[in-house]
N, C-alpha and C. Protein backbone atom coordinates (compact mmCIF):
# COMPACT_ATOMS: atom_id res chain seq x y z
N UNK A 1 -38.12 13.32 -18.89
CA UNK A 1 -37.19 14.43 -18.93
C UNK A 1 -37.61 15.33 -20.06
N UNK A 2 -38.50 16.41 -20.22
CA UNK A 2 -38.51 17.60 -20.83
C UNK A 2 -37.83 18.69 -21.12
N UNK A 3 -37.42 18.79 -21.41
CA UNK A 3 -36.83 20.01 -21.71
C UNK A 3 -38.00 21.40 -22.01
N UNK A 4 -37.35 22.49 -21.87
CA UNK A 4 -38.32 24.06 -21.61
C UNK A 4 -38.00 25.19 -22.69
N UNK A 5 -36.16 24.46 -22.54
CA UNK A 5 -35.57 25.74 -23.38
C UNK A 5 -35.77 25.92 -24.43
N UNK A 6 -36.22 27.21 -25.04
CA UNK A 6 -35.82 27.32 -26.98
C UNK A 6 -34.77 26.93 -27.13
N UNK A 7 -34.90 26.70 -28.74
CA UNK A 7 -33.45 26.62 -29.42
C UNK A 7 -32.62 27.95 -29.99
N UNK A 8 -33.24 28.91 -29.68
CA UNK A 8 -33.37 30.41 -30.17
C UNK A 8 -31.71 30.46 -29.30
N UNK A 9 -30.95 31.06 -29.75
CA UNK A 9 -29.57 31.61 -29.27
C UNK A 9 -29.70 32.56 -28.88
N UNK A 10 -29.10 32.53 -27.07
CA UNK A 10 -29.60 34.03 -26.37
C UNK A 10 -28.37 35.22 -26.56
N UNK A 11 -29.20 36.33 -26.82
CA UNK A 11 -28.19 37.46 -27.53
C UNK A 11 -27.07 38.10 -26.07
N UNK A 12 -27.76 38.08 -24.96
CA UNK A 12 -27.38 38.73 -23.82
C UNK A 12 -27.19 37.71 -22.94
N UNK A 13 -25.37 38.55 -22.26
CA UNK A 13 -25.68 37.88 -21.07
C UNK A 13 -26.45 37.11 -20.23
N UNK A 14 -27.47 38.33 -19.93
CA UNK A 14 -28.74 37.93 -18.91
C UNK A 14 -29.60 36.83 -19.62
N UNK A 15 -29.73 36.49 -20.78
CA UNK A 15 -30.06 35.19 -21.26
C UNK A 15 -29.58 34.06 -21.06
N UNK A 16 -27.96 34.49 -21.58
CA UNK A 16 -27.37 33.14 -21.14
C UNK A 16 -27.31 32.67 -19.59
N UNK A 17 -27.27 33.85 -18.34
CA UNK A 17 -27.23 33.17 -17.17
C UNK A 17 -28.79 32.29 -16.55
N UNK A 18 -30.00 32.90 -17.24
CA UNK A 18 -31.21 32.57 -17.76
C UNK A 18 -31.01 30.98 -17.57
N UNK A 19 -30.76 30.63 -19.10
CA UNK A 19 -30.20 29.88 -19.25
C UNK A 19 -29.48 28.39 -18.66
N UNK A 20 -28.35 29.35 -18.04
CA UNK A 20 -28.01 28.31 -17.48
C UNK A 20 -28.19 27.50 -16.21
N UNK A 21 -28.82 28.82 -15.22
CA UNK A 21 -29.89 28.60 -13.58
C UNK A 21 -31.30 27.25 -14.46
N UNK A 22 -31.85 27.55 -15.45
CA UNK A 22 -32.33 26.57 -15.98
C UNK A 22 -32.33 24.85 -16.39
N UNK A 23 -30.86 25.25 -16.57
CA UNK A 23 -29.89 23.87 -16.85
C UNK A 23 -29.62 23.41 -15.21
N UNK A 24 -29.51 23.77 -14.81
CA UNK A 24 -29.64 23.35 -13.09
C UNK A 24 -29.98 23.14 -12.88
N UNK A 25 -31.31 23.28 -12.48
CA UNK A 25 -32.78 23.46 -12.52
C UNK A 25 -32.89 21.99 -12.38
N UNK A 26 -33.21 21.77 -13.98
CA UNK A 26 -33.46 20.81 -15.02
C UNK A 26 -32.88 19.55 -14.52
N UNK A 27 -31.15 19.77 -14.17
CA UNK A 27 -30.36 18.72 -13.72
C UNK A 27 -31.22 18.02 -12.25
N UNK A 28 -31.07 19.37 -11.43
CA UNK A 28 -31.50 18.58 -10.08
C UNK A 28 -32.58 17.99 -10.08
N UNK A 29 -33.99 18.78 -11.04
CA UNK A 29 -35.24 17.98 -10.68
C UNK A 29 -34.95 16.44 -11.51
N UNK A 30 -34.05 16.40 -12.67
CA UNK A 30 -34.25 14.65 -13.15
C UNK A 30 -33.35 13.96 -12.54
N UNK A 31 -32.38 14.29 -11.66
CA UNK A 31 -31.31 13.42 -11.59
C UNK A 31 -30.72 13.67 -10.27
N UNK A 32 -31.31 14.42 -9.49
CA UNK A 32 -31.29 14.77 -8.02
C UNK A 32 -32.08 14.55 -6.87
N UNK A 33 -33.40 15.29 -7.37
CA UNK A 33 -34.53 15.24 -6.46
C UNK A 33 -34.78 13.62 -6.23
N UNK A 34 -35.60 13.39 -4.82
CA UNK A 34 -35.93 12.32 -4.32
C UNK A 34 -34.77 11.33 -3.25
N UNK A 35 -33.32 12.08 -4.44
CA UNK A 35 -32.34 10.92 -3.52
C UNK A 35 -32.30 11.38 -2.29
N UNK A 36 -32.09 10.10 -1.36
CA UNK A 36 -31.86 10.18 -0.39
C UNK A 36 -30.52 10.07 0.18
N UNK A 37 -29.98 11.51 1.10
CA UNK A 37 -28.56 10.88 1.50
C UNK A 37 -27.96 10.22 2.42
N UNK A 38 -26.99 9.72 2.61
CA UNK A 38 -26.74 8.67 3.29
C UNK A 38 -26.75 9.40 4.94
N UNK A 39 -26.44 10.41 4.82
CA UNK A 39 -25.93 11.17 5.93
C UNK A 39 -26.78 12.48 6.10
N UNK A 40 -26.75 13.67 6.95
CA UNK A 40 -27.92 14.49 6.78
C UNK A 40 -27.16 15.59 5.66
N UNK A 41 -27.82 16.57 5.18
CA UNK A 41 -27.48 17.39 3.93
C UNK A 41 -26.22 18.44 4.67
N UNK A 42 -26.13 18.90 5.08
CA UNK A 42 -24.91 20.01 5.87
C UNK A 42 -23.68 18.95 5.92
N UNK A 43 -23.74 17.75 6.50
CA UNK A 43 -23.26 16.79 6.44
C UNK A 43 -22.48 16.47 5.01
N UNK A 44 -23.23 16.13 4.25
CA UNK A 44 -23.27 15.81 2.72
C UNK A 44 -22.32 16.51 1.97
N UNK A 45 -22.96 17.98 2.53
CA UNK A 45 -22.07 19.43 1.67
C UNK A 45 -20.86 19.22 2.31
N UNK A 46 -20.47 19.12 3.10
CA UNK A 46 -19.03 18.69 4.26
C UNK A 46 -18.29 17.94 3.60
N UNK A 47 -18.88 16.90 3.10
CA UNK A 47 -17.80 15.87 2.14
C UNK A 47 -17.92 16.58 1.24
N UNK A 48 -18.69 16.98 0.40
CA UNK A 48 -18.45 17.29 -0.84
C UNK A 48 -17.20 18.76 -0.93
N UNK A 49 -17.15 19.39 -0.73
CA UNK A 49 -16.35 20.45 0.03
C UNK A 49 -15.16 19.73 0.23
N UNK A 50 -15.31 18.86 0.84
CA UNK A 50 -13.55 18.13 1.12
C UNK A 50 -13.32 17.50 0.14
N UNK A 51 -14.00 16.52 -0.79
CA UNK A 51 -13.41 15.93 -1.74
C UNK A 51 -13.18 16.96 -2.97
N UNK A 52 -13.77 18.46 -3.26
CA UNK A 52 -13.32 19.57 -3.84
C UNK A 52 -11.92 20.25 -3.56
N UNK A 53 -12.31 20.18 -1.84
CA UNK A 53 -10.80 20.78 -1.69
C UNK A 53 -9.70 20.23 -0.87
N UNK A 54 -9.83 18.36 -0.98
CA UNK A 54 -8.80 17.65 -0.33
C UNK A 54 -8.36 18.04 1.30
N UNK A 55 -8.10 18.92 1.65
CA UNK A 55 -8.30 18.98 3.45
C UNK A 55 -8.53 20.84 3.59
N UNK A 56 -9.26 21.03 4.56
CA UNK A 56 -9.17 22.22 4.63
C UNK A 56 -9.75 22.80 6.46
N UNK A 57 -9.34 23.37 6.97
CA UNK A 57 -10.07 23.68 8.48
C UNK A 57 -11.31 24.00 8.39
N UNK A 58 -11.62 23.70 9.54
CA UNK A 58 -13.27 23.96 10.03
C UNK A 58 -13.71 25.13 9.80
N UNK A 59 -12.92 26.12 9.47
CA UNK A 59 -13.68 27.99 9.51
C UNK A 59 -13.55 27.96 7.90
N UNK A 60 -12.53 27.33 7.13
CA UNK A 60 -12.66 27.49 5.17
C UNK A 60 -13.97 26.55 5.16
N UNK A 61 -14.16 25.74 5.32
CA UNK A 61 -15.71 24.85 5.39
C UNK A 61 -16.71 25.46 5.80
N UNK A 62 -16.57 26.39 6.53
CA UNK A 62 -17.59 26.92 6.99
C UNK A 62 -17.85 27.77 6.24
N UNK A 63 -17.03 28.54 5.58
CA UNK A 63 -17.23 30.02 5.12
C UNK A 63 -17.61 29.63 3.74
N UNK A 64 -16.91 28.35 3.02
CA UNK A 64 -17.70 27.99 1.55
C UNK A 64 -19.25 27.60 1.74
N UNK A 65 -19.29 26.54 3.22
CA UNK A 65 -20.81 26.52 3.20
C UNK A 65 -21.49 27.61 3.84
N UNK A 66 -21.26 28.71 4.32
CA UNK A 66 -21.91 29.69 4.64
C UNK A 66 -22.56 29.35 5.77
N UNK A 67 -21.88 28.48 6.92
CA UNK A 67 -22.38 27.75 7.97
C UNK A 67 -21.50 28.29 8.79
N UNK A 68 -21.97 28.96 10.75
CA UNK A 68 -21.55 29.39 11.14
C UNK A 68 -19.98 28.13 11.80
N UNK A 69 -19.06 28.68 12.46
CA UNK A 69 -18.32 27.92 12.70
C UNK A 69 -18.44 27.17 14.13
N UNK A 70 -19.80 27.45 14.93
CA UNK A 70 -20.23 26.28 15.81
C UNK A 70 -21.36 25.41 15.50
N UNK A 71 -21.69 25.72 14.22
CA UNK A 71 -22.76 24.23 13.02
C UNK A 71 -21.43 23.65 12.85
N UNK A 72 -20.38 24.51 12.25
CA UNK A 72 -19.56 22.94 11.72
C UNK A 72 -18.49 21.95 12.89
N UNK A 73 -18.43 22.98 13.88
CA UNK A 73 -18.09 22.19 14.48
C UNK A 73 -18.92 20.87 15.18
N UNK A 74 -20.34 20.69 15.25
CA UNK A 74 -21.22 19.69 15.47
C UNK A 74 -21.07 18.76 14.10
N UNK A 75 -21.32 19.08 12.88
CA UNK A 75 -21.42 18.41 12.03
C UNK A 75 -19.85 17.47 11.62
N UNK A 76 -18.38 18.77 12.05
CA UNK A 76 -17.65 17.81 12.25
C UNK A 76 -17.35 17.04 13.28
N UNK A 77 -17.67 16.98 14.66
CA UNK A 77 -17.61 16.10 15.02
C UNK A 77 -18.60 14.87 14.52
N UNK A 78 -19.94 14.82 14.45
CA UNK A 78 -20.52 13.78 13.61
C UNK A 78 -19.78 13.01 13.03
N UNK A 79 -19.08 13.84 11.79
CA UNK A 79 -18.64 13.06 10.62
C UNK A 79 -16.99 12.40 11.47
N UNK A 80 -16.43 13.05 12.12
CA UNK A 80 -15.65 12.37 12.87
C UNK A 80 -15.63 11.48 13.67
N UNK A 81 -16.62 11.09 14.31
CA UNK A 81 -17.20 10.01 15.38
C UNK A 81 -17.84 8.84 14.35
N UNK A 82 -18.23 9.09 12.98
CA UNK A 82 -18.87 8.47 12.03
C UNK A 82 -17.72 7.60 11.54
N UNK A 83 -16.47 7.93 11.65
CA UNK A 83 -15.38 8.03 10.68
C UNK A 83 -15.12 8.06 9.51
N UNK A 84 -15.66 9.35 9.06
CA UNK A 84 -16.02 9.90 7.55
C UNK A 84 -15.32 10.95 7.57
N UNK A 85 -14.30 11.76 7.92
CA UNK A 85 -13.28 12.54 8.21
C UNK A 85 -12.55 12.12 9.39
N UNK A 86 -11.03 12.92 9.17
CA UNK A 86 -9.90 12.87 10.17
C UNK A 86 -9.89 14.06 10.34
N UNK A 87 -9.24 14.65 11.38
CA UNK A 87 -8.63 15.68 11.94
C UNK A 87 -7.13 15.86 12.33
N UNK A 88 -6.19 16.35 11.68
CA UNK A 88 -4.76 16.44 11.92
C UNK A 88 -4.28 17.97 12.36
N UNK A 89 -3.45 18.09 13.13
CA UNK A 89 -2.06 19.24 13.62
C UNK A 89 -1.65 20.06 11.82
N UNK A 90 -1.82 21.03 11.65
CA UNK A 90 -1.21 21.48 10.20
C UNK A 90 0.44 21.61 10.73
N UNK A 91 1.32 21.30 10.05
CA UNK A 91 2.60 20.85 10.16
C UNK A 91 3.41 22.16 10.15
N UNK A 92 2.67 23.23 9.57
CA UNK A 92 3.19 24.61 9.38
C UNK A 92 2.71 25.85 10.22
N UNK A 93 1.40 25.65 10.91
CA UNK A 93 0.64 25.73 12.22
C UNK A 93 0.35 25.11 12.87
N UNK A 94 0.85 24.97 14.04
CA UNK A 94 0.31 24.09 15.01
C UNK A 94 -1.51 24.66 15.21
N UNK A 95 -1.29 25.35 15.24
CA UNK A 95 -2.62 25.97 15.89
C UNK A 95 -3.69 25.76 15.06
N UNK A 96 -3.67 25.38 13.46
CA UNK A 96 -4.75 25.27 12.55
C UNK A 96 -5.05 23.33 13.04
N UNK A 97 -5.84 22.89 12.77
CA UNK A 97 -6.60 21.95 12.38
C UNK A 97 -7.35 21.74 10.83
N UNK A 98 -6.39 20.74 10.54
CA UNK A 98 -7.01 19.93 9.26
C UNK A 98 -7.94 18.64 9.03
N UNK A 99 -8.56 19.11 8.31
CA UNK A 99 -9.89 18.32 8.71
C UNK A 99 -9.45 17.58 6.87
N UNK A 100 -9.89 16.41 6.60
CA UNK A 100 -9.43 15.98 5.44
C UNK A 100 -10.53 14.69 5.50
N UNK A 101 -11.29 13.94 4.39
CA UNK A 101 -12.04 12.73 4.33
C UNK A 101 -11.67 11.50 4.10
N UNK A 102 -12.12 10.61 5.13
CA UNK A 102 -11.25 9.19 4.69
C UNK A 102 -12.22 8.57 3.86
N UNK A 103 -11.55 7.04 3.81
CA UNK A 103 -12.12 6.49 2.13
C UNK A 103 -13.64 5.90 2.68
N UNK A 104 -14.10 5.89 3.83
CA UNK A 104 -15.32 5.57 4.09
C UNK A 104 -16.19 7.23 3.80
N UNK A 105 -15.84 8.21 3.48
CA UNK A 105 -16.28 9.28 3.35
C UNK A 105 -16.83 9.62 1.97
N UNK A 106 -15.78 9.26 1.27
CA UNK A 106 -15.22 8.86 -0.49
C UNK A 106 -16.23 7.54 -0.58
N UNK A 107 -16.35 7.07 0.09
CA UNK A 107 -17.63 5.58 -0.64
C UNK A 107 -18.96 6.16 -1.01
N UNK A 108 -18.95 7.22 0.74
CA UNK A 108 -20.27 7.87 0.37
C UNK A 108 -21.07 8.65 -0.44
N UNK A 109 -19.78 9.31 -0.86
CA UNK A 109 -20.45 10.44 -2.14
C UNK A 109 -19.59 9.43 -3.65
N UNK A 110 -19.25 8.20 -3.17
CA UNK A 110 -19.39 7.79 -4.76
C UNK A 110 -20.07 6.74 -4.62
N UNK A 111 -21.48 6.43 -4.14
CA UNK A 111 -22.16 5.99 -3.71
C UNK A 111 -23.45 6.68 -3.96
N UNK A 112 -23.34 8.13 -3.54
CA UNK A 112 -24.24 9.01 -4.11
C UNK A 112 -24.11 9.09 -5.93
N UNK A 113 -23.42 9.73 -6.25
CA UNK A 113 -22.40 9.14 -7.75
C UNK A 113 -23.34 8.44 -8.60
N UNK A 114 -23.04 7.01 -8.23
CA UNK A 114 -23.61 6.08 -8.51
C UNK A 114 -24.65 6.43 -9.31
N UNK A 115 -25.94 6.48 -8.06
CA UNK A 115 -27.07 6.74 -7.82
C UNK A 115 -27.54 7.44 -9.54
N UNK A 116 -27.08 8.46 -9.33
CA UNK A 116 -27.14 9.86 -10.39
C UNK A 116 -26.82 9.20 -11.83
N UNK A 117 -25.66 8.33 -11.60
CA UNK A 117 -25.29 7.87 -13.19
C UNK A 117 -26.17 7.21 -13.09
N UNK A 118 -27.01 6.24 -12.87
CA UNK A 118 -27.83 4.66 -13.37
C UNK A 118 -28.98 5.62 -13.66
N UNK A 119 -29.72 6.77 -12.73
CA UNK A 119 -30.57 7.26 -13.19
C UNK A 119 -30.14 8.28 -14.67
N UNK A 120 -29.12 9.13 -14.80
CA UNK A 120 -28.72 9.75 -16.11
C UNK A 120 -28.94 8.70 -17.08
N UNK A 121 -28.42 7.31 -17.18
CA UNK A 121 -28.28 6.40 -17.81
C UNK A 121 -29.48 5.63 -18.07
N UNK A 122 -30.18 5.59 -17.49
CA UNK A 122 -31.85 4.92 -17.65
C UNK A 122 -32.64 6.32 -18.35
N UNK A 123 -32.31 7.17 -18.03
CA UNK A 123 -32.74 8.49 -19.04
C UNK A 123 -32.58 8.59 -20.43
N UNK A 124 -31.36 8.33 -20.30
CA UNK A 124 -30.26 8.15 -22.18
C UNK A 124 -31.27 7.32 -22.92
N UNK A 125 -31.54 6.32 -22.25
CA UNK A 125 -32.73 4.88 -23.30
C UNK A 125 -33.35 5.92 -23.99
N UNK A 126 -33.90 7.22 -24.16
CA UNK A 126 -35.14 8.20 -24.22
C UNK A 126 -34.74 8.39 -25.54
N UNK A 127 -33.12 8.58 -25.79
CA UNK A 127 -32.80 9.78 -26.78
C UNK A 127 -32.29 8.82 -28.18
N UNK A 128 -32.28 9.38 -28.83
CA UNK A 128 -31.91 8.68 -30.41
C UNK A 128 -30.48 8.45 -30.15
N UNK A 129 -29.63 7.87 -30.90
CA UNK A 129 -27.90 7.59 -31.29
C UNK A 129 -28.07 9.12 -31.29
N UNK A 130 -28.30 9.89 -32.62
CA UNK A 130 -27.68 11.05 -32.93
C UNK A 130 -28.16 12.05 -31.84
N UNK A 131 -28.90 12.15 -31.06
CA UNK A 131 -29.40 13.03 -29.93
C UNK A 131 -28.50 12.96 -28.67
N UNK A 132 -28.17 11.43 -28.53
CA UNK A 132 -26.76 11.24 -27.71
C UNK A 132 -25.76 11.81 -28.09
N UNK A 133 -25.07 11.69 -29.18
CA UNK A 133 -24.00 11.97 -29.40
C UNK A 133 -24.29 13.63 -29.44
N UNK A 134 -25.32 14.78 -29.85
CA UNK A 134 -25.31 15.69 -29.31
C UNK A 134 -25.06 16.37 -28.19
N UNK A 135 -25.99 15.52 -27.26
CA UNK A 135 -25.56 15.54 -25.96
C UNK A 135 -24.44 15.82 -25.62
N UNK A 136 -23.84 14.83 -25.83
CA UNK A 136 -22.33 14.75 -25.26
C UNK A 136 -21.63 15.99 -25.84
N UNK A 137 -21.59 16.29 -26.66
CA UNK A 137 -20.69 17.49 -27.66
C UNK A 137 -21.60 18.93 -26.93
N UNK A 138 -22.85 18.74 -26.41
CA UNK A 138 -23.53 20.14 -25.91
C UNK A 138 -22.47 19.97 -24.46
N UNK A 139 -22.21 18.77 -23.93
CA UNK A 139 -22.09 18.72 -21.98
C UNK A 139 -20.39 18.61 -22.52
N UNK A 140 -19.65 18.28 -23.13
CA UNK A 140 -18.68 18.84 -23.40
C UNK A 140 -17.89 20.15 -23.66
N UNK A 141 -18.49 20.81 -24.96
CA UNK A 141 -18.57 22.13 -24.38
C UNK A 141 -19.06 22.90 -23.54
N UNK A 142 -19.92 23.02 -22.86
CA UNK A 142 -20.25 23.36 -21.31
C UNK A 142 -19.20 23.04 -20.51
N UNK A 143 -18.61 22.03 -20.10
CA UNK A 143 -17.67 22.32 -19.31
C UNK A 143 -16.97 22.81 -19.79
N UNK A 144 -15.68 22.75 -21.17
CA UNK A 144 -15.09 23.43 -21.20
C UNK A 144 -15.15 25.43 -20.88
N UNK A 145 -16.42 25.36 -21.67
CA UNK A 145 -16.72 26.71 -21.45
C UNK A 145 -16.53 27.10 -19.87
N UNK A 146 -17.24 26.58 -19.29
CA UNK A 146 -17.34 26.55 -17.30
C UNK A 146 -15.78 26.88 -17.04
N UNK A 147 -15.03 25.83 -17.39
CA UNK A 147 -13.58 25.66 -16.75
C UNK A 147 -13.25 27.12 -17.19
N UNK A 148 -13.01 27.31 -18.25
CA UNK A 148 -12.69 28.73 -19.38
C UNK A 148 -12.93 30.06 -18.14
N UNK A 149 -14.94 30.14 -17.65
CA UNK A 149 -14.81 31.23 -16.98
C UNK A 149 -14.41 31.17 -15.73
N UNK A 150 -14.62 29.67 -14.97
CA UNK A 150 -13.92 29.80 -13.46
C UNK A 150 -12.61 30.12 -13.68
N UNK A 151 -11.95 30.15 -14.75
CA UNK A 151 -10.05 30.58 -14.74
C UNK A 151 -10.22 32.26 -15.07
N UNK A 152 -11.24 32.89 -15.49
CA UNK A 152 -10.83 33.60 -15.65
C UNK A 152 -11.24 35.09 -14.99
N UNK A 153 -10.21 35.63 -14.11
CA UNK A 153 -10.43 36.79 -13.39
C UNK A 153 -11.75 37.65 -12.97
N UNK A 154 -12.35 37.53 -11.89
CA UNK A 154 -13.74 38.13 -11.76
C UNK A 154 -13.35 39.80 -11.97
């Protein structure tokens, strides 16, 4: 695990978003790439999407994954015939369909989970006590910061 970035503090915006597409980057190639998922990737994004947003219809799934709404209807049936989602009547529309993940769905992406921590964690061996405990205080504030701008008004 290398790191690329200076330690130089970026003055601009456009640095920091720099920056942080970097930190992504970085994440997926050490602690992403290679895994294999249990299920196919459109698939994958499907749960993940539901366990973000607890139940939601086939056209809000679609439109977060940017997948037309006759992909998701194949992919949900899949995951429905899989029994890795349910499908329910919305109680306030009949006419909507709620699509929501059961706990064989939830195994899978904490299963994926897993995966990611033992490798993060076989990584950690790398770093000193005090480089850890940096760590943590850098990926701490990062989220907070994160949470901070997703709350706040585009």
């Amino acid at each position: 695990f290398t790191m690329t970035m200076s330690l130089s503090f970026p003055e601009s915006s456009a640095e920091i978003s720099s920056a942080f597409i970097e930190t992504l980057v970085l994440i997926h190639r050490n602690f992403y790439r290679n895994l294999t998922t249990p299920v196919p990737l459109n698939q994958f994004a499907t749960l993940m999407t539901l366990r973000l947003e607890k139940q939601a219809t086939l056209s809000e799934i679609g439109q977060r994954l940017q997948i037309s709404k006759q992909q998701m209807t194949n992919i949900c049936d899949k995951l429905l015939h899989a029994g890795l989602i349910t499908k329910r009547q919305d109680h306030e529309d009949r006419r909507r369909m709620l699509i929501s993940m059961t706990s064989a769905g939830e195994k899978i992406l904490d299963d994926q989970n897993e995966l990611v921590r033992q490798r993060f964690l076989s990584s950690l061996r790398g770093l000193s006590e005090e480089e850890r405990t940096e760590l943590h205080h850098s990926i701490t504030n990062l989220n907070h910061y994160i949470e901070k701008m997703a709350s706040t008004p585009r």
